[in-house]
Amino acid sequence: MRAVMGCPTATQHMCPAVISRPLSSRAPGLLSSWLGTKAVPSQPRRRHFGFYTLARSKARGRRAIATAMKSSAPLRIEIIEGSQLQNRPDSTNNVVLYTHMLCPYAQTALLTLLCKGVPHQVVHIDLSQKPAWFTQLCHHEGFAATVPVIDCNGKAQTESIDICRWVCDNFQAPEFPMLTFSSPQDKNQIDLLIQQRPGFVSAGMDLLAGATGRHWQIGTKQSQQQWEAFEQHLTVFQDAIKRSGGPYLMGSEVSLADLLYFPFMERFALSMPEFTGFDPCDACDGIMSDWLEAMGHLTCCQLASADDKLFQQALRQERSLDFFDYSTYTAYQLHPHLQ
């Protein structure tokens, strides 16, 4: 294992999304400050909508999930509202994630930190009214004031995929999923899936926008070309799961590619049935539904995902998937399960 910039390693502080030892037996210090009083129930959250239900019993999925991630203790997380801070938090020997809990790109960074068991502080940034100190931080580092941003020992970086790769490269321990795998063939397959994600996301957003909405907005009058483009990307996704045997993209173990796709596929599964009449979970012989179910059993996904019912209500009201850029939503507003 190795760590850069003097950041704590995963073996120095254990706060995983999955671990079999009691919380009290793990390392003190940063872990104690990162773990708050917010607990996630040990049972999987049941989805509110009928297109997939996490409490469903599927023998193959449960065997694979048990192999990939095991947990006997609830994980706790505490989030700091950036609007309540006057200055940039100290990142000396600490990992600070600046995020918005509703941003899918930022969610991938949080998922990766949780899945790899990296202790960190979460700072929720109101993107509609960004704190002056956060804007200054980003401009000082030479990038736009957006999320996610990760800060360790005073060194900040942005771009969600770069952050996720940095976490995977520098925090490795046998207790946690590798996410990037070790064989060159597996690494190449993961890289290929990641390279295909922008097209998948763009096709999904385009379908939701239809002929009347902008990109990221929910519109009407979807065209046949938009349907076919998104279905083509779903087929590629389906083929990857078929080749691996599932339930994840690379087989029985969750990968970085799964974490990078999940926030977007989850949003498409919530929004498309109601606003376009197309249910991606019914496509591909139910493979997408099985994949979402497997992902939903992971504690990191249960933590990072918004409440489906509340998120659906927000979509109806805002009619876009990037409404958090223009309206104030607190960290817990659509994540009451973290309170």
mmCIF file of C-alpha atoms in Angstrom:
data_model
loop_
_atom_site.group_PDB
_atom_site.id
_atom_site.type_symbol
_atom_site.label_atom_id
_atom_site.label_comp_id
_atom_site.label_asym_id
_atom_site.label_seq_id
_atom_site.Cartn_x
_atom_site.Cartn_y
_atom_site.Cartn_z
ATOM 1 C CA MET A 1 0.000 0.000 0.000
ATOM 2 C CA ARG A 2 1.098 3.563 -0.575
ATOM 3 C CA ALA A 3 -0.193 7.033 0.122
ATOM 4 C CA VAL A 4 0.727 10.390 -1.334
ATOM 5 C CA MET A 5 0.961 13.912 0.014
ATOM 6 C CA GLY A 6 1.275 12.501 3.544
ATOM 7 C CA CYS A 7 -2.395 11.560 3.657
ATOM 8 C CA PRO A 8 -3.550 8.873 6.068
ATOM 9 C CA THR A 9 -3.590 5.407 4.544
ATOM 10 C CA ALA A 10 -6.469 2.999 4.680
ATOM 11 C CA THR A 11 -4.629 0.799 7.192
ATOM 12 C CA GLN A 12 -3.934 3.709 9.507
ATOM 13 C CA HIS A 13 -7.616 4.559 9.835
ATOM 14 C CA MET A 14 -10.293 1.995 9.106
ATOM 15 C CA CYS A 15 -13.731 3.440 8.370
ATOM 16 C CA PRO A 16 -14.991 1.290 5.513
ATOM 17 C CA ALA A 17 -18.289 0.956 3.826
ATOM 18 C CA VAL A 18 -17.968 -2.682 4.776
ATOM 19 C CA ILE A 19 -16.023 -4.152 7.688
ATOM 20 C CA SER A 20 -16.606 -7.023 10.055
ATOM 21 C CA ARG A 21 -14.987 -5.651 13.216
ATOM 22 C CA PRO A 22 -16.890 -3.467 15.717
ATOM 23 C CA LEU A 23 -16.430 0.271 15.336
ATOM 24 C CA SER A 24 -14.845 0.488 18.774
ATOM 25 C CA SER A 25 -11.941 -1.736 17.692
ATOM 26 C CA ARG A 26 -10.831 0.522 14.872
ATOM 27 C CA ALA A 27 -8.162 3.169 14.909
ATOM 28 C CA PRO A 28 -8.812 6.487 16.753
ATOM 29 C CA GLY A 29 -7.849 9.981 15.651
ATOM 30 C CA LEU A 30 -9.289 11.094 12.331
ATOM 31 C CA LEU A 31 -11.718 8.198 12.397
ATOM 32 C CA SER A 32 -13.262 9.501 15.604
ATOM 33 C CA SER A 33 -13.775 12.950 14.107
ATOM 34 C CA TRP A 34 -15.133 11.569 10.843
ATOM 35 C CA LEU A 35 -17.645 9.244 12.467
ATOM 36 C CA GLY A 36 -20.498 11.256 13.853
ATOM 37 C CA THR A 37 -23.837 10.258 15.239
ATOM 38 C CA LYS A 38 -25.507 9.662 11.875
ATOM 39 C CA ALA A 39 -26.153 5.950 11.399
ATOM 40 C CA VAL A 40 -27.342 3.930 8.464
ATOM 41 C CA PRO A 41 -29.676 1.044 9.303
ATOM 42 C CA SER A 42 -28.120 -2.380 8.894
ATOM 43 C CA GLN A 43 -30.994 -3.502 6.641
ATOM 44 C CA PRO A 44 -31.026 -2.347 2.998
ATOM 45 C CA ARG A 45 -33.319 0.561 2.221
ATOM 46 C CA ARG A 46 -36.390 -0.519 0.308
ATOM 47 C CA ARG A 47 -36.891 1.479 -2.862
ATOM 48 C CA HIS A 48 -40.121 3.404 -3.017
ATOM 49 C CA PHE A 49 -40.929 2.584 -6.633
ATOM 50 C CA GLY A 50 -41.907 -0.644 -8.248
ATOM 51 C CA PHE A 51 -39.351 -0.925 -11.064
ATOM 52 C CA TYR A 52 -36.795 -2.419 -8.708
ATOM 53 C CA THR A 53 -36.962 -3.382 -5.038
ATOM 54 C CA LEU A 54 -33.863 -3.868 -2.970
ATOM 55 C CA ALA A 55 -35.550 -6.251 -0.576
ATOM 56 C CA ARG A 56 -36.192 -8.736 -3.406
ATOM 57 C CA SER A 57 -34.644 -12.159 -2.874
ATOM 58 C CA LYS A 58 -32.355 -13.344 -5.660
ATOM 59 C CA ALA A 59 -30.018 -16.194 -4.791
ATOM 60 C CA ARG A 60 -27.377 -15.427 -7.423
ATOM 61 C CA GLY A 61 -27.218 -11.752 -6.538
ATOM 62 C CA ARG A 62 -27.012 -12.397 -2.814
ATOM 63 C CA ARG A 63 -24.155 -14.893 -3.214
ATOM 64 C CA ALA A 64 -22.166 -12.444 -5.334
ATOM 65 C CA ILE A 65 -22.875 -9.523 -3.024
ATOM 66 C CA ALA A 66 -21.792 -11.547 0.005
ATOM 67 C CA THR A 67 -18.521 -12.334 -1.758
ATOM 68 C CA ALA A 68 -17.841 -8.723 -2.687
ATOM 69 C CA MET A 69 -18.841 -6.815 0.430
ATOM 70 C CA LYS A 70 -19.652 -7.975 3.968
ATOM 71 C CA SER A 71 -20.761 -5.837 6.891
ATOM 72 C CA SER A 72 -22.068 -6.512 10.374
ATOM 73 C CA ALA A 73 -22.002 -2.972 11.774
ATOM 74 C CA PRO A 74 -23.773 0.186 10.604
ATOM 75 C CA LEU A 75 -21.619 2.920 9.109
ATOM 76 C CA ARG A 76 -21.967 6.480 10.381
ATOM 77 C CA ILE A 77 -21.350 9.651 8.450
ATOM 78 C CA GLU A 78 -21.432 13.326 9.357
ATOM 79 C CA ILE A 79 -21.665 16.143 6.830
ATOM 80 C CA ILE A 80 -20.636 19.759 7.370
ATOM 81 C CA GLU A 81 -22.600 22.511 5.622
ATOM 82 C CA GLY A 82 -20.112 24.724 3.797
ATOM 83 C CA SER A 83 -22.314 27.762 4.418
ATOM 84 C CA GLN A 84 -21.576 27.405 8.127
ATOM 85 C CA LEU A 85 -17.814 27.644 7.641
ATOM 86 C CA GLN A 86 -15.812 30.852 7.448
ATOM 87 C CA ASN A 87 -12.630 29.351 6.021
ATOM 88 C CA ARG A 88 -11.268 26.339 4.224
ATOM 89 C CA PRO A 89 -11.098 23.366 6.615
ATOM 90 C CA ASP A 90 -7.644 22.169 7.614
ATOM 91 C CA SER A 91 -6.615 19.244 5.430
ATOM 92 C CA THR A 92 -3.348 18.449 7.216
ATOM 93 C CA ASN A 93 -3.149 14.640 7.380
ATOM 94 C CA ASN A 94 -6.780 14.687 6.403
ATOM 95 C CA VAL A 95 -8.927 14.121 3.308
ATOM 96 C CA VAL A 96 -11.665 16.698 2.768
ATOM 97 C CA LEU A 97 -14.295 16.133 0.082
ATOM 98 C CA TYR A 98 -16.198 19.192 -1.113
ATOM 99 C CA THR A 99 -19.404 17.953 -2.666
ATOM 100 C CA HIS A 100 -23.072 18.499 -3.239
ATOM 101 C CA MET A 101 -25.079 15.505 -2.097
ATOM 102 C CA LEU A 102 -27.311 15.689 -5.198
ATOM 103 C CA CYS A 103 -24.595 16.010 -7.844
ATOM 104 C CA PRO A 104 -24.060 12.665 -9.618
ATOM 105 C CA TYR A 105 -20.437 13.430 -10.500
ATOM 106 C CA ALA A 106 -19.626 14.361 -6.918
ATOM 107 C CA GLN A 107 -21.498 11.280 -5.746
ATOM 108 C CA THR A 108 -18.991 9.056 -7.565
ATOM 109 C CA ALA A 109 -16.173 10.537 -5.473
ATOM 110 C CA LEU A 110 -18.087 9.944 -2.243
ATOM 111 C CA LEU A 111 -18.930 6.379 -3.301
ATOM 112 C CA THR A 112 -15.269 5.639 -3.989
ATOM 113 C CA LEU A 113 -14.074 7.043 -0.666
ATOM 114 C CA LEU A 114 -16.695 5.052 1.213
ATOM 115 C CA CYS A 115 -16.121 1.841 -0.707
ATOM 116 C CA LYS A 116 -12.339 2.041 -0.207
ATOM 117 C CA GLY A 117 -12.702 2.768 3.500
ATOM 118 C CA VAL A 118 -10.917 6.122 3.337
ATOM 119 C CA PRO A 119 -11.522 8.372 6.376
ATOM 120 C CA HIS A 120 -12.552 11.821 5.258
ATOM 121 C CA GLN A 121 -14.590 14.900 6.026
ATOM 122 C CA VAL A 122 -17.583 15.745 3.857
ATOM 123 C CA VAL A 123 -18.328 19.430 3.206
ATOM 124 C CA HIS A 124 -21.616 20.123 1.415
ATOM 125 C CA ILE A 125 -21.366 23.138 -0.922
ATOM 126 C CA ASP A 126 -24.505 25.038 -1.914
ATOM 127 C CA LEU A 127 -23.851 25.470 -5.634
ATOM 128 C CA SER A 128 -26.550 28.127 -5.980
ATOM 129 C CA GLN A 129 -24.816 30.298 -3.342
ATOM 130 C CA LYS A 130 -21.217 29.184 -3.156
ATOM 131 C CA PRO A 131 -19.276 30.283 -0.067
ATOM 132 C CA ALA A 132 -16.652 32.907 -0.875
ATOM 133 C CA TRP A 133 -13.891 30.829 0.732
ATOM 134 C CA PHE A 134 -14.710 27.879 -1.560
ATOM 135 C CA THR A 135 -14.634 30.051 -4.685
ATOM 136 C CA GLN A 136 -11.285 31.491 -3.572
ATOM 137 C CA LEU A 137 -9.921 27.997 -2.934
ATOM 138 C CA CYS A 138 -10.840 26.819 -6.428
ATOM 139 C CA HIS A 139 -9.567 29.931 -8.170
ATOM 140 C CA HIS A 140 -6.299 29.710 -6.218
ATOM 141 C CA GLU A 141 -5.870 26.130 -7.435
ATOM 142 C CA GLY A 142 -6.682 27.174 -11.005
ATOM 143 C CA PHE A 143 -9.990 25.422 -11.636
ATOM 144 C CA ALA A 144 -13.677 26.309 -11.725
ATOM 145 C CA ALA A 145 -15.612 26.586 -8.470
ATOM 146 C CA THR A 146 -17.589 23.391 -8.804
ATOM 147 C CA VAL A 147 -17.769 19.964 -7.176
ATOM 148 C CA PRO A 148 -16.314 17.521 -6.473
ATOM 149 C CA VAL A 149 -13.045 18.829 -5.092
ATOM 150 C CA ILE A 150 -10.796 16.738 -2.880
ATOM 151 C CA ASP A 151 -8.229 18.350 -0.573
ATOM 152 C CA CYS A 152 -5.385 16.579 1.211
ATOM 153 C CA ASN A 153 -2.525 18.319 2.993
ATOM 154 C CA GLY A 154 -3.383 21.587 1.273
ATOM 155 C CA LYS A 155 -3.277 20.049 -2.208
ATOM 156 C CA ALA A 156 -6.642 20.209 -3.955
ATOM 157 C CA GLN A 157 -7.759 18.589 -7.179
ATOM 158 C CA THR A 158 -10.978 18.337 -9.151
ATOM 159 C CA GLU A 159 -12.581 16.208 -11.908
ATOM 160 C CA SER A 160 -14.564 13.294 -10.530
ATOM 161 C CA ILE A 161 -12.831 10.499 -12.460
ATOM 162 C CA ASP A 162 -9.379 11.835 -11.545
ATOM 163 C CA ILE A 163 -10.415 11.961 -7.889
ATOM 164 C CA CYS A 164 -11.763 8.407 -7.988
ATOM 165 C CA ARG A 165 -8.580 7.104 -9.611
ATOM 166 C CA TRP A 166 -6.436 8.976 -7.081
ATOM 167 C CA VAL A 167 -8.347 7.322 -4.233
ATOM 168 C CA CYS A 168 -7.997 3.870 -5.814
ATOM 169 C CA ASP A 169 -4.271 4.334 -6.473
ATOM 170 C CA ASN A 170 -3.349 5.633 -3.041
ATOM 171 C CA PHE A 171 -5.609 3.817 -0.603
ATOM 172 C CA GLN A 172 -5.339 0.073 -0.898
ATOM 173 C CA ALA A 173 -5.977 -2.546 1.750
ATOM 174 C CA PRO A 174 -7.122 -6.179 1.537
ATOM 175 C CA GLU A 175 -10.165 -5.416 3.693
ATOM 176 C CA PHE A 176 -11.697 -3.311 0.940
ATOM 177 C CA PRO A 177 -12.591 -3.883 -2.731
ATOM 178 C CA MET A 178 -9.727 -3.131 -5.125
ATOM 179 C CA LEU A 179 -12.185 -1.515 -7.595
ATOM 180 C CA THR A 180 -9.562 -1.309 -10.372
ATOM 181 C CA PHE A 181 -8.501 -4.989 -10.267
ATOM 182 C CA SER A 182 -4.980 -6.279 -10.871
ATOM 183 C CA SER A 183 -4.832 -8.081 -14.222
ATOM 184 C CA PRO A 184 -4.062 -6.001 -17.325
ATOM 185 C CA GLN A 185 -7.088 -7.492 -19.095
ATOM 186 C CA ASP A 186 -9.455 -6.450 -16.291
ATOM 187 C CA LYS A 187 -7.889 -3.004 -16.079
ATOM 188 C CA ASN A 188 -8.361 -2.509 -19.818
ATOM 189 C CA GLN A 189 -11.992 -3.581 -19.599
ATOM 190 C CA ILE A 190 -12.646 -1.163 -16.730
ATOM 191 C CA ASP A 191 -10.945 1.638 -18.653
ATOM 192 C CA LEU A 192 -13.081 0.876 -21.707
ATOM 193 C CA LEU A 193 -16.292 0.978 -19.662
ATOM 194 C CA ILE A 194 -15.223 4.281 -18.102
ATOM 195 C CA GLN A 195 -14.438 5.742 -21.539
ATOM 196 C CA GLN A 196 -17.941 4.795 -22.679
ATOM 197 C CA ARG A 197 -19.660 6.485 -19.740
ATOM 198 C CA PRO A 198 -19.820 10.038 -21.204
ATOM 199 C CA GLY A 199 -21.738 8.718 -24.221
ATOM 200 C CA PHE A 200 -24.098 6.783 -21.964
ATOM 201 C CA VAL A 201 -24.765 9.831 -19.784
ATOM 202 C CA SER A 202 -25.193 12.162 -22.767
ATOM 203 C CA ALA A 203 -27.654 9.797 -24.465
ATOM 204 C CA GLY A 204 -29.703 9.480 -21.275
ATOM 205 C CA MET A 205 -29.793 13.230 -20.715
ATOM 206 C CA ASP A 206 -30.706 13.800 -24.351
ATOM 207 C CA LEU A 207 -33.609 11.367 -24.098
ATOM 208 C CA LEU A 208 -34.945 13.085 -20.981
ATOM 209 C CA ALA A 209 -34.630 16.516 -22.623
ATOM 210 C CA GLY A 210 -36.600 15.440 -25.684
ATOM 211 C CA ALA A 211 -37.309 18.215 -28.182
ATOM 212 C CA THR A 212 -38.364 20.854 -25.663
ATOM 213 C CA GLY A 213 -35.734 20.781 -22.889
ATOM 214 C CA ARG A 214 -32.095 21.699 -22.639
ATOM 215 C CA HIS A 215 -29.444 19.156 -21.677
ATOM 216 C CA TRP A 216 -30.070 17.984 -18.071
ATOM 217 C CA GLN A 217 -33.621 19.317 -18.254
ATOM 218 C CA ILE A 218 -36.747 17.146 -18.413
ATOM 219 C CA GLY A 219 -38.685 17.890 -21.578
ATOM 220 C CA THR A 220 -41.198 16.249 -23.901
ATOM 221 C CA LYS A 221 -41.515 15.006 -27.475
ATOM 222 C CA GLN A 222 -38.693 12.488 -27.373
ATOM 223 C CA SER A 223 -37.651 11.407 -30.861
ATOM 224 C CA GLN A 224 -37.099 7.908 -32.210
ATOM 225 C CA GLN A 225 -33.441 8.772 -32.692
ATOM 226 C CA GLN A 226 -33.112 9.677 -28.998
ATOM 227 C CA TRP A 227 -34.751 6.402 -27.953
ATOM 228 C CA GLU A 228 -32.484 4.342 -30.177
ATOM 229 C CA ALA A 229 -29.313 6.138 -29.054
ATOM 230 C CA PHE A 230 -29.984 5.440 -25.390
ATOM 231 C CA GLU A 231 -31.048 1.841 -26.045
ATOM 232 C CA GLN A 232 -27.784 1.296 -27.891
ATOM 233 C CA HIS A 233 -25.815 2.356 -24.820
ATOM 234 C CA LEU A 234 -27.962 0.136 -22.611
ATOM 235 C CA THR A 235 -27.120 -2.804 -24.853
ATOM 236 C CA VAL A 236 -23.390 -2.159 -24.402
ATOM 237 C CA PHE A 237 -23.939 -2.046 -20.644
ATOM 238 C CA GLN A 238 -25.956 -5.275 -20.782
ATOM 239 C CA ASP A 239 -23.303 -7.054 -22.843
ATOM 240 C CA ALA A 240 -20.619 -6.201 -20.275
ATOM 241 C CA ILE A 241 -22.658 -7.765 -17.476
ATOM 242 C CA LYS A 242 -23.451 -10.840 -19.578
ATOM 243 C CA ARG A 243 -19.762 -11.385 -20.360
ATOM 244 C CA SER A 244 -18.756 -11.108 -16.716
ATOM 245 C CA GLY A 245 -21.630 -13.200 -15.362
ATOM 246 C CA GLY A 246 -22.804 -10.341 -13.128
ATOM 247 C CA PRO A 247 -24.240 -9.047 -10.993
ATOM 248 C CA TYR A 248 -21.639 -6.263 -11.427
ATOM 249 C CA LEU A 249 -19.985 -5.048 -14.611
ATOM 250 C CA MET A 250 -16.851 -7.059 -13.890
ATOM 251 C CA GLY A 251 -18.510 -10.083 -12.322
ATOM 252 C CA SER A 252 -18.907 -10.910 -8.647
ATOM 253 C CA GLU A 253 -16.851 -7.944 -7.379
ATOM 254 C CA VAL A 254 -17.811 -4.308 -7.600
ATOM 255 C CA SER A 255 -15.505 -2.151 -9.734
ATOM 256 C CA LEU A 256 -14.758 1.517 -10.203
ATOM 257 C CA ALA A 257 -16.819 1.390 -13.402
ATOM 258 C CA ASP A 258 -19.892 0.338 -11.396
ATOM 259 C CA LEU A 259 -19.466 3.291 -9.033
ATOM 260 C CA LEU A 260 -19.040 5.746 -11.913
ATOM 261 C CA TYR A 261 -22.205 4.593 -13.683
ATOM 262 C CA PHE A 262 -24.432 4.111 -10.649
ATOM 263 C CA PRO A 263 -25.480 7.725 -9.845
ATOM 264 C CA PHE A 264 -26.581 8.307 -13.437
ATOM 265 C CA MET A 265 -28.337 4.989 -13.946
ATOM 266 C CA GLU A 266 -30.125 5.480 -10.642
ATOM 267 C CA ARG A 267 -31.402 8.882 -11.805
ATOM 268 C CA PHE A 268 -32.475 7.514 -15.173
ATOM 269 C CA ALA A 269 -34.350 4.681 -13.445
ATOM 270 C CA LEU A 270 -36.165 7.196 -11.255
ATOM 271 C CA SER A 271 -37.029 9.764 -13.914
ATOM 272 C CA MET A 272 -37.492 8.007 -17.252
ATOM 273 C CA PRO A 273 -40.547 5.847 -16.435
ATOM 274 C CA GLU A 274 -42.574 8.868 -15.346
ATOM 275 C CA PHE A 275 -41.345 11.513 -17.765
ATOM 276 C CA THR A 276 -40.653 9.493 -20.922
ATOM 277 C CA GLY A 277 -42.675 6.304 -20.446
ATOM 278 C CA PHE A 278 -39.489 4.239 -20.884
ATOM 279 C CA ASP A 279 -38.299 2.082 -17.990
ATOM 280 C CA PRO A 280 -34.600 1.180 -18.379
ATOM 281 C CA CYS A 281 -35.013 -1.457 -15.682
ATOM 282 C CA ASP A 282 -37.381 -3.402 -17.925
ATOM 283 C CA ALA A 283 -34.875 -3.310 -20.759
ATOM 284 C CA CYS A 284 -32.169 -5.888 -21.428
ATOM 285 C CA ASP A 285 -34.098 -8.864 -19.994
ATOM 286 C CA GLY A 286 -34.047 -7.419 -16.485
ATOM 287 C CA ILE A 287 -30.251 -7.255 -16.322
ATOM 288 C CA MET A 288 -30.328 -3.548 -15.484
ATOM 289 C CA SER A 289 -32.772 -4.183 -12.661
ATOM 290 C CA ASP A 290 -30.542 -6.922 -11.242
ATOM 291 C CA TRP A 291 -27.500 -4.637 -11.451
ATOM 292 C CA LEU A 292 -29.294 -1.788 -9.676
ATOM 293 C CA GLU A 293 -30.458 -4.210 -7.018
ATOM 294 C CA ALA A 294 -26.919 -5.483 -6.450
ATOM 295 C CA MET A 295 -25.566 -1.937 -6.264
ATOM 296 C CA GLY A 296 -28.343 -0.908 -3.902
ATOM 297 C CA HIS A 297 -27.276 -3.554 -1.398
ATOM 298 C CA LEU A 298 -23.870 -1.878 -0.997
ATOM 299 C CA THR A 299 -23.654 0.271 2.103
ATOM 300 C CA CYS A 300 -21.771 3.000 0.222
ATOM 301 C CA CYS A 301 -24.683 3.311 -2.225
ATOM 302 C CA GLN A 302 -27.258 3.327 0.562
ATOM 303 C CA LEU A 303 -25.389 6.187 2.204
ATOM 304 C CA ALA A 304 -24.782 8.295 -0.874
ATOM 305 C CA SER A 305 -28.175 7.926 -2.572
ATOM 306 C CA ALA A 306 -30.986 10.374 -1.979
ATOM 307 C CA ASP A 307 -34.350 9.137 -0.773
ATOM 308 C CA ASP A 308 -36.166 8.002 -3.912
ATOM 309 C CA LYS A 309 -39.554 9.433 -2.985
ATOM 310 C CA LEU A 310 -38.143 12.837 -2.039
ATOM 311 C CA PHE A 311 -35.929 12.906 -5.107
ATOM 312 C CA GLN A 312 -38.893 12.070 -7.332
ATOM 313 C CA GLN A 313 -40.865 14.926 -5.794
ATOM 314 C CA ALA A 314 -37.980 17.311 -6.473
ATOM 315 C CA LEU A 315 -37.814 16.168 -10.103
ATOM 316 C CA ARG A 316 -41.522 16.854 -10.563
ATOM 317 C CA GLN A 317 -41.119 20.312 -9.070
ATOM 318 C CA GLU A 318 -37.852 21.332 -10.745
ATOM 319 C CA ARG A 319 -38.177 19.465 -14.077
ATOM 320 C CA SER A 320 -34.429 19.000 -14.406
ATOM 321 C CA LEU A 321 -31.649 16.760 -13.103
ATOM 322 C CA ASP A 322 -29.324 19.654 -12.268
ATOM 323 C CA PHE A 323 -31.808 21.634 -10.195
ATOM 324 C CA PHE A 324 -29.311 21.681 -7.322
ATOM 325 C CA ASP A 325 -27.193 24.118 -9.354
ATOM 326 C CA TYR A 326 -29.929 26.752 -9.164
ATOM 327 C CA SER A 327 -31.884 26.002 -5.973
ATOM 328 C CA THR A 328 -30.669 25.602 -2.411
ATOM 329 C CA TYR A 329 -30.872 22.058 -1.064
ATOM 330 C CA THR A 330 -29.183 21.216 2.212
ATOM 331 C CA ALA A 331 -27.161 18.050 2.646
ATOM 332 C CA TYR A 332 -29.853 16.181 4.560
ATOM 333 C CA GLN A 333 -32.907 17.589 2.764
ATOM 334 C CA LEU A 334 -33.178 14.638 0.387
ATOM 335 C CA HIS A 335 -31.008 12.354 2.558
ATOM 336 C CA PRO A 336 -33.058 12.061 5.769
ATOM 337 C CA HIS A 337 -31.673 8.543 6.342
ATOM 338 C CA LEU A 338 -28.334 10.159 7.303
ATOM 339 C CA GLN A 339 -29.879 12.128 10.182
#
